[in-house]
Tab-separated table of C-alpha atoms in Angstrom:
chain	number	residue	atom	x	y	z
G	1	MET	CA	38.458	-33.533	41.026
G	2	PHE	CA	40.186	-31.491	38.666
G	3	ASP	CA	42.849	-28.574	38.850
G	4	LEU	CA	41.006	-27.123	35.472
G	5	LEU	CA	37.959	-28.193	33.109
G	6	VAL	CA	38.185	-26.724	29.892
G	7	LEU	CA	35.047	-26.762	27.432
G	8	GLY	CA	35.668	-26.856	23.789
G	9	GLY	CA	38.631	-28.786	22.104
G	10	GLY	CA	39.256	-26.289	19.549
G	11	PRO	CA	42.991	-24.358	19.356
G	12	ALA	CA	41.921	-22.464	22.414
G	13	GLY	CA	40.655	-25.564	24.052
G	14	TYR	CA	43.291	-28.060	23.353
G	15	LEU	CA	46.491	-25.750	23.651
G	16	ALA	CA	45.306	-24.571	27.018
G	17	SER	CA	44.914	-28.074	27.985
G	18	GLU	CA	48.188	-29.001	26.429
G	19	ARG	CA	49.873	-26.131	28.629
G	20	ALA	CA	48.526	-26.632	31.568
G	21	GLY	CA	48.832	-30.030	31.867
G	22	HIS	CA	52.449	-29.510	31.069
G	23	ALA	CA	52.492	-27.336	33.777
G	24	GLY	CA	51.506	-30.009	36.229
G	25	LEU	CA	47.686	-29.093	36.442
G	26	SER	CA	45.294	-31.828	36.234
G	27	VAL	CA	43.403	-31.083	32.983
G	28	CYS	CA	39.716	-32.577	31.660
G	29	CYS	CA	38.789	-31.354	28.263
G	30	PHE	CA	35.446	-31.582	27.179
G	31	GLU	CA	34.730	-31.938	23.188
G	32	MET	CA	31.503	-33.209	21.766
G	33	ARG	CA	32.557	-33.701	18.279
G	34	GLU	CA	36.680	-33.665	17.237
G	35	LEU	CA	39.912	-32.598	18.805
G	36	GLY	CA	40.682	-29.683	16.838
G	37	GLY	CA	37.637	-27.981	16.686
G	38	VAL	CA	36.425	-26.051	13.408
G	39	CYS	CA	39.990	-25.017	12.574
G	40	LEU	CA	41.114	-28.388	12.178
G	41	ASN	CA	38.339	-30.585	11.267
G	42	GLU	CA	36.136	-28.303	8.775
G	43	GLY	CA	37.658	-24.609	8.588
G	44	CYS	CA	41.938	-23.649	8.247
G	45	ILE	CA	43.246	-26.898	7.548
G	46	PRO	CA	41.144	-28.529	4.999
G	47	SER	CA	40.408	-25.289	3.024
G	48	LYS	CA	44.460	-24.765	2.819
G	49	VAL	CA	44.456	-28.538	1.526
G	50	LEU	CA	41.729	-27.469	-1.284
G	51	LEU	CA	43.487	-24.328	-1.778
G	52	ASN	CA	46.974	-25.669	-2.497
G	53	SER	CA	45.843	-28.469	-4.565
G	54	ALA	CA	43.904	-25.319	-7.144
G	55	LYS	CA	47.485	-23.694	-7.144
G	56	ILE	CA	49.543	-26.579	-7.882
G	57	TYR	CA	46.636	-27.328	-10.704
G	58	ASP	CA	46.962	-23.737	-11.678
G	59	HIS	CA	50.890	-23.398	-12.036
G	60	ALA	CA	50.924	-27.073	-14.048
G	61	LEU	CA	48.415	-25.387	-16.505
G	62	HIS	CA	50.032	-22.169	-17.140
G	63	GLY	CA	53.909	-23.777	-16.617
G	64	GLU	CA	54.564	-22.430	-20.131
G	65	LYS	CA	55.199	-19.263	-18.543
G	66	PHE	CA	58.232	-20.943	-16.740
G	67	GLY	CA	59.579	-23.420	-19.592
G	68	VAL	CA	57.677	-26.157	-18.398
G	69	VAL	CA	54.925	-27.819	-20.462
G	70	ALA	CA	52.424	-30.370	-19.297
G	71	ARG	CA	49.410	-31.859	-21.449
G	72	ASP	CA	46.029	-33.029	-20.237
G	73	ILE	CA	45.962	-31.118	-16.869
G	74	VAL	CA	42.989	-31.964	-14.742
G	75	LEU	CA	42.167	-31.194	-11.024
G	76	ASP	CA	41.060	-34.197	-9.632
G	77	HIS	CA	38.466	-33.299	-6.893
G	78	ALA	CA	37.916	-36.300	-5.340
G	79	GLY	CA	41.292	-37.009	-4.949
G	80	VAL	CA	41.894	-33.624	-3.698
G	81	GLN	CA	39.030	-34.813	-1.338
G	82	LYS	CA	40.924	-38.015	-0.346
G	83	ARG	CA	43.649	-36.057	0.651
G	84	ARG	CA	41.609	-33.523	2.409
G	85	ALA	CA	40.744	-36.545	4.973
G	86	LYS	CA	43.989	-37.759	5.265
G	87	VAL	CA	45.448	-34.574	6.508
G	88	VAL	CA	43.108	-34.076	8.840
G	89	ARG	CA	42.735	-37.257	10.181
G	90	THR	CA	46.879	-36.891	10.391
G	91	LEU	CA	46.809	-33.588	12.152
G	92	ALA	CA	43.646	-34.902	14.449
G	93	ALA	CA	45.686	-37.789	15.756
G	94	GLY	CA	48.816	-35.178	16.328
G	95	VAL	CA	46.299	-33.371	18.814
G	96	LYS	CA	45.198	-36.846	20.367
G	97	ALA	CA	48.635	-37.787	20.864
G	98	LYS	CA	49.998	-33.908	22.494
G	99	MET	CA	46.958	-34.301	25.372
G	100	LYS	CA	47.692	-37.852	25.894
G	101	ALA	CA	51.312	-36.895	26.483
G	102	ASN	CA	50.251	-34.129	29.072
G	103	ASN	CA	47.987	-36.170	30.851
G	104	VAL	CA	44.891	-34.475	29.783
G	105	THR	CA	41.669	-36.266	30.439
G	106	VAL	CA	39.228	-36.120	27.132
G	107	VAL	CA	35.759	-36.504	27.136
G	108	LYS	CA	34.128	-36.371	23.959
G	109	ALA	CA	30.403	-35.378	25.105
G	110	GLU	CA	28.599	-31.752	25.040
G	111	ALA	CA	29.407	-30.376	28.419
G	112	VAL	CA	27.482	-27.875	30.611
G	113	ILE	CA	28.213	-26.045	33.458
G	114	ARG	CA	25.967	-26.765	36.472
G	115	GLY	CA	27.074	-24.361	38.971
G	116	HIS	CA	29.592	-23.976	41.598
G	117	GLU	CA	29.807	-23.798	45.714
G	118	ARG	CA	32.842	-22.993	48.069
G	119	GLY	CA	35.034	-22.635	44.914
G	120	ILE	CA	34.336	-26.034	43.117
G	121	PHE	CA	32.810	-25.863	39.885
G	122	ALA	CA	30.510	-28.592	38.352
G	123	VAL	CA	29.942	-29.606	34.622
G	124	GLU	CA	27.572	-32.383	33.483
G	125	ALA	CA	28.881	-34.181	30.555
G	126	GLY	CA	27.667	-37.674	29.109
G	127	GLY	CA	25.479	-38.229	32.315
G	128	GLU	CA	28.397	-37.762	34.345
G	129	THR	CA	29.337	-34.600	36.834
G	130	TYR	CA	32.989	-33.439	36.629
G	131	GLU	CA	34.179	-31.172	39.292
G	132	GLY	CA	37.287	-28.533	39.033
G	133	ARG	CA	38.802	-25.663	40.685
G	134	ARG	CA	38.855	-23.678	37.088
G	135	ILE	CA	36.754	-23.258	34.248
G	136	LEU	CA	38.131	-22.153	30.515
G	137	VAL	CA	35.143	-21.768	28.287
G	138	ALA	CA	36.520	-22.415	24.970
G	139	THR	CA	33.517	-23.353	22.994
G	140	GLY	CA	34.175	-21.508	19.726
G	141	SER	CA	31.952	-19.987	17.581
G	142	SER	CA	28.916	-21.075	14.863
G	143	PRO	CA	27.870	-19.922	11.598
G	144	VAL	CA	25.819	-16.863	11.278
G	145	VAL	CA	22.385	-17.627	9.926
G	146	PRO	CA	20.145	-14.777	9.242
G	147	LEU	CA	16.164	-14.405	8.540
G	148	ILE	CA	16.397	-14.815	4.937
G	149	ALA	CA	13.321	-16.547	3.102
G	150	GLY	CA	13.886	-20.067	1.692
G	151	LEU	CA	17.490	-20.337	3.720
G	152	ARG	CA	15.955	-22.842	6.408
G	153	GLU	CA	14.708	-25.033	3.747
G	154	GLY	CA	17.910	-24.534	1.684
G	155	LEU	CA	19.794	-26.342	4.430
G	156	GLU	CA	17.595	-29.079	5.045
G	157	SER	CA	17.834	-29.870	1.789
G	158	GLY	CA	21.347	-29.360	1.047
G	159	TRP	CA	21.181	-27.409	-1.610
G	160	VAL	CA	22.603	-24.511	1.129
G	161	LEU	CA	25.848	-25.065	2.418
G	162	LEU	CA	27.944	-23.521	5.490
G	163	SER	CA	31.434	-24.160	5.848
G	164	ARG	CA	31.815	-27.514	6.797
G	165	GLU	CA	29.683	-28.823	4.152
G	166	VAL	CA	31.066	-26.945	1.210
G	167	LEU	CA	34.799	-28.283	2.210
G	168	THR	CA	33.253	-32.032	1.763
G	169	LEU	CA	31.300	-31.608	-1.349
G	170	PRO	CA	31.895	-35.033	-3.467
G	171	GLU	CA	31.614	-32.817	-6.982
G	172	ALA	CA	32.370	-29.567	-7.960
G	173	PRO	CA	29.103	-28.016	-8.612
G	174	GLU	CA	28.848	-26.537	-12.200
G	175	ARG	CA	27.362	-22.822	-10.779
G	176	LEU	CA	28.220	-22.274	-7.191
G	177	ALA	CA	26.555	-18.898	-5.044
G	178	VAL	CA	28.527	-17.422	-2.479
G	179	ILE	CA	26.851	-15.496	-0.190
G	180	GLY	CA	29.263	-13.121	1.676
G	181	GLY	CA	32.354	-12.206	0.652
G	182	GLY	CA	34.765	-12.401	3.199
G	183	VAL	CA	37.753	-14.744	4.086
G	184	VAL	CA	35.568	-17.883	3.808
G	185	GLY	CA	33.827	-16.891	0.650
G	186	LEU	CA	36.436	-15.791	-1.016
G	187	GLU	CA	38.952	-18.860	-0.750
G	188	MET	CA	36.018	-21.369	-1.351
G	189	ALA	CA	35.469	-18.993	-4.636
G	190	ALA	CA	39.002	-18.983	-5.288
G	191	TYR	CA	39.004	-23.155	-5.219
G	192	TYR	CA	35.754	-23.676	-6.804
G	193	ASN	CA	36.326	-21.522	-9.788
G	194	THR	CA	39.794	-23.089	-10.243
G	195	ALA	CA	37.944	-26.013	-9.938
G	196	GLY	CA	36.030	-25.049	-12.733
G	197	SER	CA	32.408	-23.916	-11.465
G	198	GLN	CA	31.155	-20.842	-12.555
G	199	VAL	CA	31.048	-18.694	-9.273
G	200	THR	CA	29.010	-15.841	-8.085
G	201	VAL	CA	30.016	-13.762	-4.954
G	202	ILE	CA	26.707	-11.956	-3.493
G	203	GLU	CA	28.271	-9.445	-0.641
G	204	MET	CA	26.253	-6.555	1.015
G	205	LEU	CA	29.479	-4.405	1.306
G	206	ASP	CA	30.471	-2.298	-1.539
G	207	HIS	CA	34.004	-4.085	-1.448
G	208	ILE	CA	35.225	-7.330	-0.871
G	209	ALA	CA	37.296	-8.842	2.108
G	210	GLY	CA	35.909	-7.113	5.003
G	211	PRO	CA	37.959	-4.811	6.962
G	212	THR	CA	41.438	-5.502	4.846
G	213	ASP	CA	43.158	-2.182	3.283
G	214	ARG	CA	40.726	-1.070	0.386
G	215	GLU	CA	43.742	-0.792	-1.757
G	216	ILE	CA	44.088	-4.488	-1.419
G	217	SER	CA	40.760	-5.341	-1.414
G	218	ASP	CA	40.786	-3.773	-4.678
G	219	PHE	CA	43.320	-5.513	-5.964
G	220	LEU	CA	42.070	-8.578	-5.077
G	221	LEU	CA	38.930	-8.091	-6.454
G	222	LYS	CA	40.352	-7.450	-9.983
G	223	GLU	CA	42.380	-10.336	-9.936
G	224	TYR	CA	39.393	-12.493	-9.443
G	225	GLN	CA	37.284	-10.791	-11.923
G	226	ALA	CA	40.103	-11.436	-14.492
G	227	LYS	CA	39.609	-15.176	-13.401
G	228	GLY	CA	35.813	-15.062	-14.058
G	229	VAL	CA	34.369	-14.899	-10.770
G	230	ASP	CA	31.714	-12.445	-10.674
G	231	PHE	CA	31.022	-10.340	-8.055
G	232	ARG	CA	27.761	-8.835	-6.873
G	233	LEU	CA	28.343	-5.884	-4.539
G	234	GLY	CA	26.147	-3.739	-2.431
G	235	ALA	CA	23.347	-6.495	-2.730
G	236	LYS	CA	21.254	-7.771	-0.246
G	237	VAL	CA	19.892	-11.271	-0.581
G	238	VAL	CA	16.480	-11.490	0.657
G	239	SER	CA	15.019	-14.747	-0.909
G	240	LEU	CA	16.206	-18.505	-1.917
G	241	GLY	CA	14.649	-20.945	-3.662
G	242	GLY	CA	14.058	-22.891	-6.787
G	243	GLY	CA	17.588	-23.092	-7.416
G	244	ARG	CA	17.788	-19.200	-7.471
G	245	VAL	CA	19.213	-16.488	-5.122
G	246	THR	CA	17.653	-13.324	-5.358
G	247	TYR	CA	18.720	-9.926	-4.051
G	248	GLU	CA	18.156	-6.060	-4.093
G	249	LYS	CA	20.686	-3.798	-5.355
G	250	GLU	CA	19.716	0.114	-5.934
G	251	GLY	CA	16.225	-0.816	-5.884
G	252	GLU	CA	16.370	-3.472	-8.425
G	253	THR	CA	15.451	-7.188	-7.727
G	254	VAL	CA	17.780	-9.156	-9.353
G	255	SER	CA	17.811	-13.646	-8.888
G	256	VAL	CA	21.048	-15.521	-10.163
G	257	PRO	CA	20.860	-19.523	-10.713
G	258	ALA	CA	22.706	-21.903	-8.549
G	259	ASP	CA	23.584	-25.250	-8.515
G	260	LYS	CA	24.811	-25.162	-4.978
G	261	VAL	CA	24.841	-22.109	-2.186
G	262	LEU	CA	27.359	-21.224	0.218
G	263	LEU	CA	26.412	-19.132	3.131
G	264	SER	CA	29.576	-17.326	4.766
G	265	ILE	CA	28.444	-14.311	6.273
G	266	GLY	CA	30.454	-14.486	9.715
G	267	ARG	CA	30.275	-16.197	12.454
G	268	LYS	CA	28.900	-15.900	16.433
G	269	ALA	CA	29.988	-16.723	19.606
G	270	ASN	CA	29.140	-20.007	21.183
G	271	ALA	CA	28.227	-18.447	24.569
G	272	HIS	CA	24.459	-19.818	24.910
G	273	GLY	CA	22.951	-23.128	26.294
G	274	ILE	CA	26.595	-23.796	28.026
G	275	GLY	CA	25.718	-22.876	31.452
G	276	LEU	CA	27.091	-19.621	31.579
G	277	GLU	CA	24.097	-18.271	33.950
G	278	ALA	CA	24.436	-20.890	36.565
G	279	ILE	CA	27.667	-19.265	37.705
G	280	GLY	CA	26.896	-15.630	36.773
G	281	VAL	CA	29.269	-15.167	33.959
G	282	GLU	CA	29.014	-11.825	32.113
G	283	THR	CA	28.370	-11.792	28.316
G	284	ASN	CA	27.602	-9.685	26.025
G	285	ARG	CA	26.360	-9.495	21.765
G	286	SER	CA	30.041	-10.329	21.075
G	287	GLY	CA	30.489	-13.146	23.582
G	288	VAL	CA	31.829	-14.042	27.255
G	289	VAL	CA	33.378	-10.697	28.458
G	290	THR	CA	36.743	-11.087	29.357
G	291	ASP	CA	39.902	-8.871	30.246
G	292	ALA	CA	43.110	-8.562	29.001
G	293	ARG	CA	44.530	-11.469	31.173
G	294	GLY	CA	41.550	-13.927	30.315
G	295	SER	CA	39.402	-13.624	32.941
G	296	THR	CA	35.838	-13.073	33.435
G	297	ASN	CA	33.873	-11.242	36.345
G	298	VAL	CA	33.765	-14.828	37.872
G	299	PRO	CA	37.334	-15.897	39.894
G	300	ASN	CA	39.028	-18.702	38.281
G	301	VAL	CA	36.472	-18.763	35.438
G	302	TYR	CA	37.974	-17.765	31.814
G	303	ALA	CA	37.272	-17.617	28.282
G	304	ALA	CA	39.689	-17.894	25.230
G	305	GLY	CA	39.357	-18.091	21.460
G	306	ASP	CA	36.199	-16.752	19.467
G	307	VAL	CA	33.636	-17.605	22.640
G	308	ASN	CA	34.805	-14.127	23.774
G	309	GLY	CA	34.020	-12.243	20.300
G	310	ARG	CA	37.738	-10.311	20.591
G	311	SER	CA	39.423	-11.747	17.354
G	312	MET	CA	38.144	-14.686	15.915
G	313	LEU	CA	41.290	-15.975	14.579
G	314	ALA	CA	43.096	-19.916	15.718
G	315	HIS	CA	46.330	-17.862	15.763
G	316	THR	CA	44.473	-15.454	18.394
G	317	ALA	CA	42.876	-18.482	20.300
G	318	TYR	CA	46.283	-20.004	20.758
G	319	ARG	CA	47.561	-17.153	22.631
G	320	GLU	CA	44.897	-16.343	24.119
G	321	ALA	CA	44.847	-19.500	25.533
G	322	GLU	CA	48.572	-19.135	26.544
G	323	VAL	CA	47.487	-15.859	28.831
G	324	CYS	CA	44.695	-17.679	30.269
G	325	VAL	CA	46.998	-20.542	31.448
G	326	ASN	CA	49.714	-17.920	32.592
G	327	THR	CA	47.372	-16.231	34.694
G	328	MET	CA	46.049	-19.000	36.087
G	329	LEU	CA	49.558	-20.191	37.055
G	330	GLY	CA	50.120	-16.882	38.748
G	331	LYS	CA	52.455	-15.688	35.963
G	332	ARG	CA	51.988	-12.066	34.699
G	333	ASP	CA	50.769	-11.916	31.137
G	334	THR	CA	48.203	-9.960	29.024
G	335	MET	CA	46.833	-10.409	25.606
G	336	ARG	CA	47.221	-7.333	23.440
G	337	TYR	CA	45.233	-7.510	20.035
G	338	HIS	CA	46.881	-4.229	17.819
G	339	ALA	CA	49.459	-6.631	15.884
G	340	ILE	CA	47.525	-9.765	15.239
G	341	PRO	CA	48.183	-10.818	11.438
G	342	SER	CA	45.155	-11.789	9.451
G	343	VAL	CA	45.156	-13.763	5.701
G	344	VAL	CA	43.375	-14.252	3.209
G	345	TYR	CA	44.486	-17.767	1.319
G	346	THR	CA	43.619	-16.851	-2.143
G	347	ALA	CA	45.782	-16.567	-5.348
G	348	PRO	CA	47.754	-14.336	-4.884
G	349	GLU	CA	47.521	-14.270	-0.770
G	350	VAL	CA	46.681	-11.547	1.055
G	351	ALA	CA	48.423	-10.766	4.482
G	352	SER	CA	47.651	-7.502	6.846
G	353	VAL	CA	48.470	-6.508	10.262
G	354	GLY	CA	48.016	-3.194	12.291
G	355	LEU	CA	45.940	-0.238	11.361
G	356	THR	CA	44.696	0.215	7.452
G	357	GLU	CA	44.371	3.846	5.777
G	358	GLU	CA	40.778	3.900	6.634
G	359	GLU	CA	41.519	2.881	10.134
G	360	ALA	CA	44.063	5.049	10.824
G	361	LYS	CA	41.826	8.408	9.462
G	362	ALA	CA	38.862	6.964	11.406
G	363	GLN	CA	40.869	7.197	14.564
G	364	SER	CA	42.854	10.279	13.601
G	365	VAL	CA	46.100	9.178	13.353
G	366	PRO	CA	48.804	10.926	11.861
G	367	TYR	CA	50.281	8.835	9.361
G	368	GLU	CA	52.538	8.480	6.145
G	369	CYS	CA	51.933	5.529	3.670
G	370	ARG	CA	54.478	4.468	1.204
G	371	LYS	CA	53.850	1.318	-1.178
G	372	LEU	CA	55.536	-0.618	-3.794
G	373	SER	CA	54.820	-3.083	-6.362
G	374	MET	CA	56.099	-6.817	-5.297
G	375	ARG	CA	58.067	-7.042	-8.437
G	376	TYR	CA	60.520	-4.880	-6.801
G	377	ALA	CA	61.744	-8.091	-5.198
G	378	GLY	CA	63.917	-10.193	-7.387
G	379	ARG	CA	62.618	-13.850	-6.037
G	380	PHE	CA	59.053	-12.670	-6.447
G	381	VAL	CA	59.566	-11.839	-10.533
G	382	ALA	CA	61.635	-15.227	-10.552
G	383	GLU	CA	59.139	-17.016	-9.320
G	384	ASN	CA	55.832	-15.319	-10.240
G	385	ASP	CA	54.057	-14.337	-13.389
G	386	GLY	CA	52.099	-11.065	-12.154
G	387	ASP	CA	52.097	-8.521	-9.682
G	388	GLY	CA	51.263	-7.551	-5.771
G	389	LEU	CA	51.491	-4.886	-3.569
G	390	CYS	CA	52.932	-3.911	-0.301
G	391	LYS	CA	52.243	-1.006	1.811
G	392	VAL	CA	53.464	0.369	5.050
G	393	LEU	CA	51.911	2.817	7.448
G	394	MET	CA	54.114	4.998	9.735
G	395	GLU	CA	52.999	7.187	12.338
G	396	GLU	CA	54.312	10.502	11.864
G	397	ARG	CA	55.329	11.810	15.330
G	398	ARG	CA	57.567	8.743	16.282
G	399	ARG	CA	57.821	7.079	12.797
G	400	SER	CA	56.695	3.838	14.486
G	401	ILE	CA	55.229	1.318	11.622
G	402	ILE	CA	51.536	1.145	12.261
G	403	GLY	CA	50.271	-1.299	9.845
G	404	VAL	CA	51.409	-3.623	6.907
G	405	HIS	CA	49.179	-4.676	4.068
G	406	MET	CA	50.312	-7.216	0.983
G	407	ILE	CA	48.999	-8.894	-2.005
G	408	GLY	CA	51.160	-11.402	-3.552
G	409	ALA	CA	52.935	-14.948	-3.192
G	410	TYR	CA	54.229	-15.587	0.067
G	411	ALA	CA	52.325	-12.704	2.098
G	412	SER	CA	51.118	-15.180	4.477
G	413	GLU	CA	54.570	-16.503	5.234
G	414	ILE	CA	56.162	-12.970	5.707
G	415	ILE	CA	53.361	-10.546	7.894
G	416	TRP	CA	54.524	-12.186	11.020
G	417	GLY	CA	57.594	-9.985	10.488
G	418	ALA	CA	55.916	-7.096	9.931
G	419	ALA	CA	53.646	-8.048	13.281
G	420	GLU	CA	56.782	-8.237	15.128
G	421	MET	CA	57.766	-4.536	14.561
G	422	ILE	CA	54.555	-3.721	15.626
G	423	GLU	CA	54.497	-5.291	18.368
G	424	THR	CA	57.982	-4.042	19.515
G	425	GLY	CA	57.154	-0.539	18.665
G	426	LEU	CA	59.767	-0.679	15.528
G	427	ARG	CA	60.788	3.039	14.094
G	428	VAL	CA	61.401	2.661	10.188
G	429	GLU	CA	64.722	3.429	10.738
G	430	GLU	CA	65.372	0.398	12.950
G	431	ALA	CA	63.616	-1.687	10.669
G	432	ARG	CA	65.859	-0.716	7.671
G	433	GLU	CA	68.753	-1.785	9.461
G	434	ILE	CA	67.297	-5.568	9.945
G	435	VAL	CA	69.326	-7.711	7.461
G	436	PHE	CA	66.978	-9.723	5.440
G	437	PRO	CA	67.842	-12.784	3.393
G	438	HIS	CA	68.273	-12.309	-0.114
G	439	PRO	CA	66.625	-13.175	-2.596
G	440	THR	CA	63.378	-13.603	-0.662
G	441	VAL	CA	60.112	-11.586	-1.239
G	442	SER	CA	60.120	-10.461	2.293
G	443	GLU	CA	62.847	-8.016	1.139
G	444	ILE	CA	60.172	-6.034	-0.157
G	445	ILE	CA	59.202	-4.534	3.265
G	446	ARG	CA	62.844	-3.258	3.629
G	447	ASP	CA	63.027	-1.827	0.336
G	448	VAL	CA	59.267	0.124	1.176
G	449	MET	CA	60.795	1.489	4.485
G	450	TRP	CA	63.428	3.417	2.397
G	451	GLU	CA	60.510	4.838	0.236
G	452	PHE	CA	59.607	6.970	3.547
């Protein structure tokens, strides 16, 4: 008998298991693949390994701008893949060690909820039945695979790839077509463009990077167009086959050749086939329905991470897991979603938190916007050859910060501070009083505050 049964060993599942185990609960975590989930094994971490190698290669290739001249520079894709595998193994071992240190029982098998009786839940995995007083559903998400002619055949043959396969290609394809201009599509387009592939991104919307502030996404678009990435926007893919991706745009049918195709149009919650109906857990089109404390409609059943469809980001999953465990322990805690940062790890990086201008207008929020070139930051100019942008949205009545959007080097490492400003309801005048270290790129945020 366990105090907690956790379905899924990704960011939400393994962190909740660790936290609950540390608090003294007996925990059993079920994961049918590898601990760490999509993020560690086939998403966040391995993609950052590839992108970092691309960044180093690009710096070396253009080192003369900084007085550093190197010759015969190559990007060894096989070497990059070798390092990717090593990094993943190292971090996965770290997760296993933490689970062991917190006395978490790990079962490597697919788990299905079979029912509950007198407050005890039954979960079947690997031919055995496990019982527990609570359940945390953290089964994550899977790539969306739409009904497109030739897509299934392409996936079966290996010509069409999902996010998992594109990270482990032994060679960079000569021509790569990316269906979807969201975060995954853009990051892989960025890497393979640097690795020498001719990359075409086909996106149904008239812009890239999904809900990103439009001015920022347009900036990123121009940056990668200049690097040779071919963007086909407002284009709907209608078929795949014969080494070509065919799409429709403005009434015309066009096809582009591709040696490999990456399908990256979004993800869907893994809320089906895990036995939720056996105990009456409510779901909707997004996933498992939860309240601000991570609770479902069934007492002692919780859900965290992608499976609830709220915010499909690993860092959101971590915080949701903490909220769920605190709720189990009787501690007051709630999940808030208005200040969750998001990042696109391209070069330049894009980082955002809070409302975009488009969202503020749609919600009729009275706001003012100020922005500055990243070149106003001394360290940015000292270390970069190019430009960037930082823009801040302020709510007019209270003068509180409601949105910060950046494109440029180091943006991913700075945005957490902006998230804290929004989370705490900081006013512009209060933000001006914060002492930033000098010289840092982060000073750009303070500089923008003085533009109001």
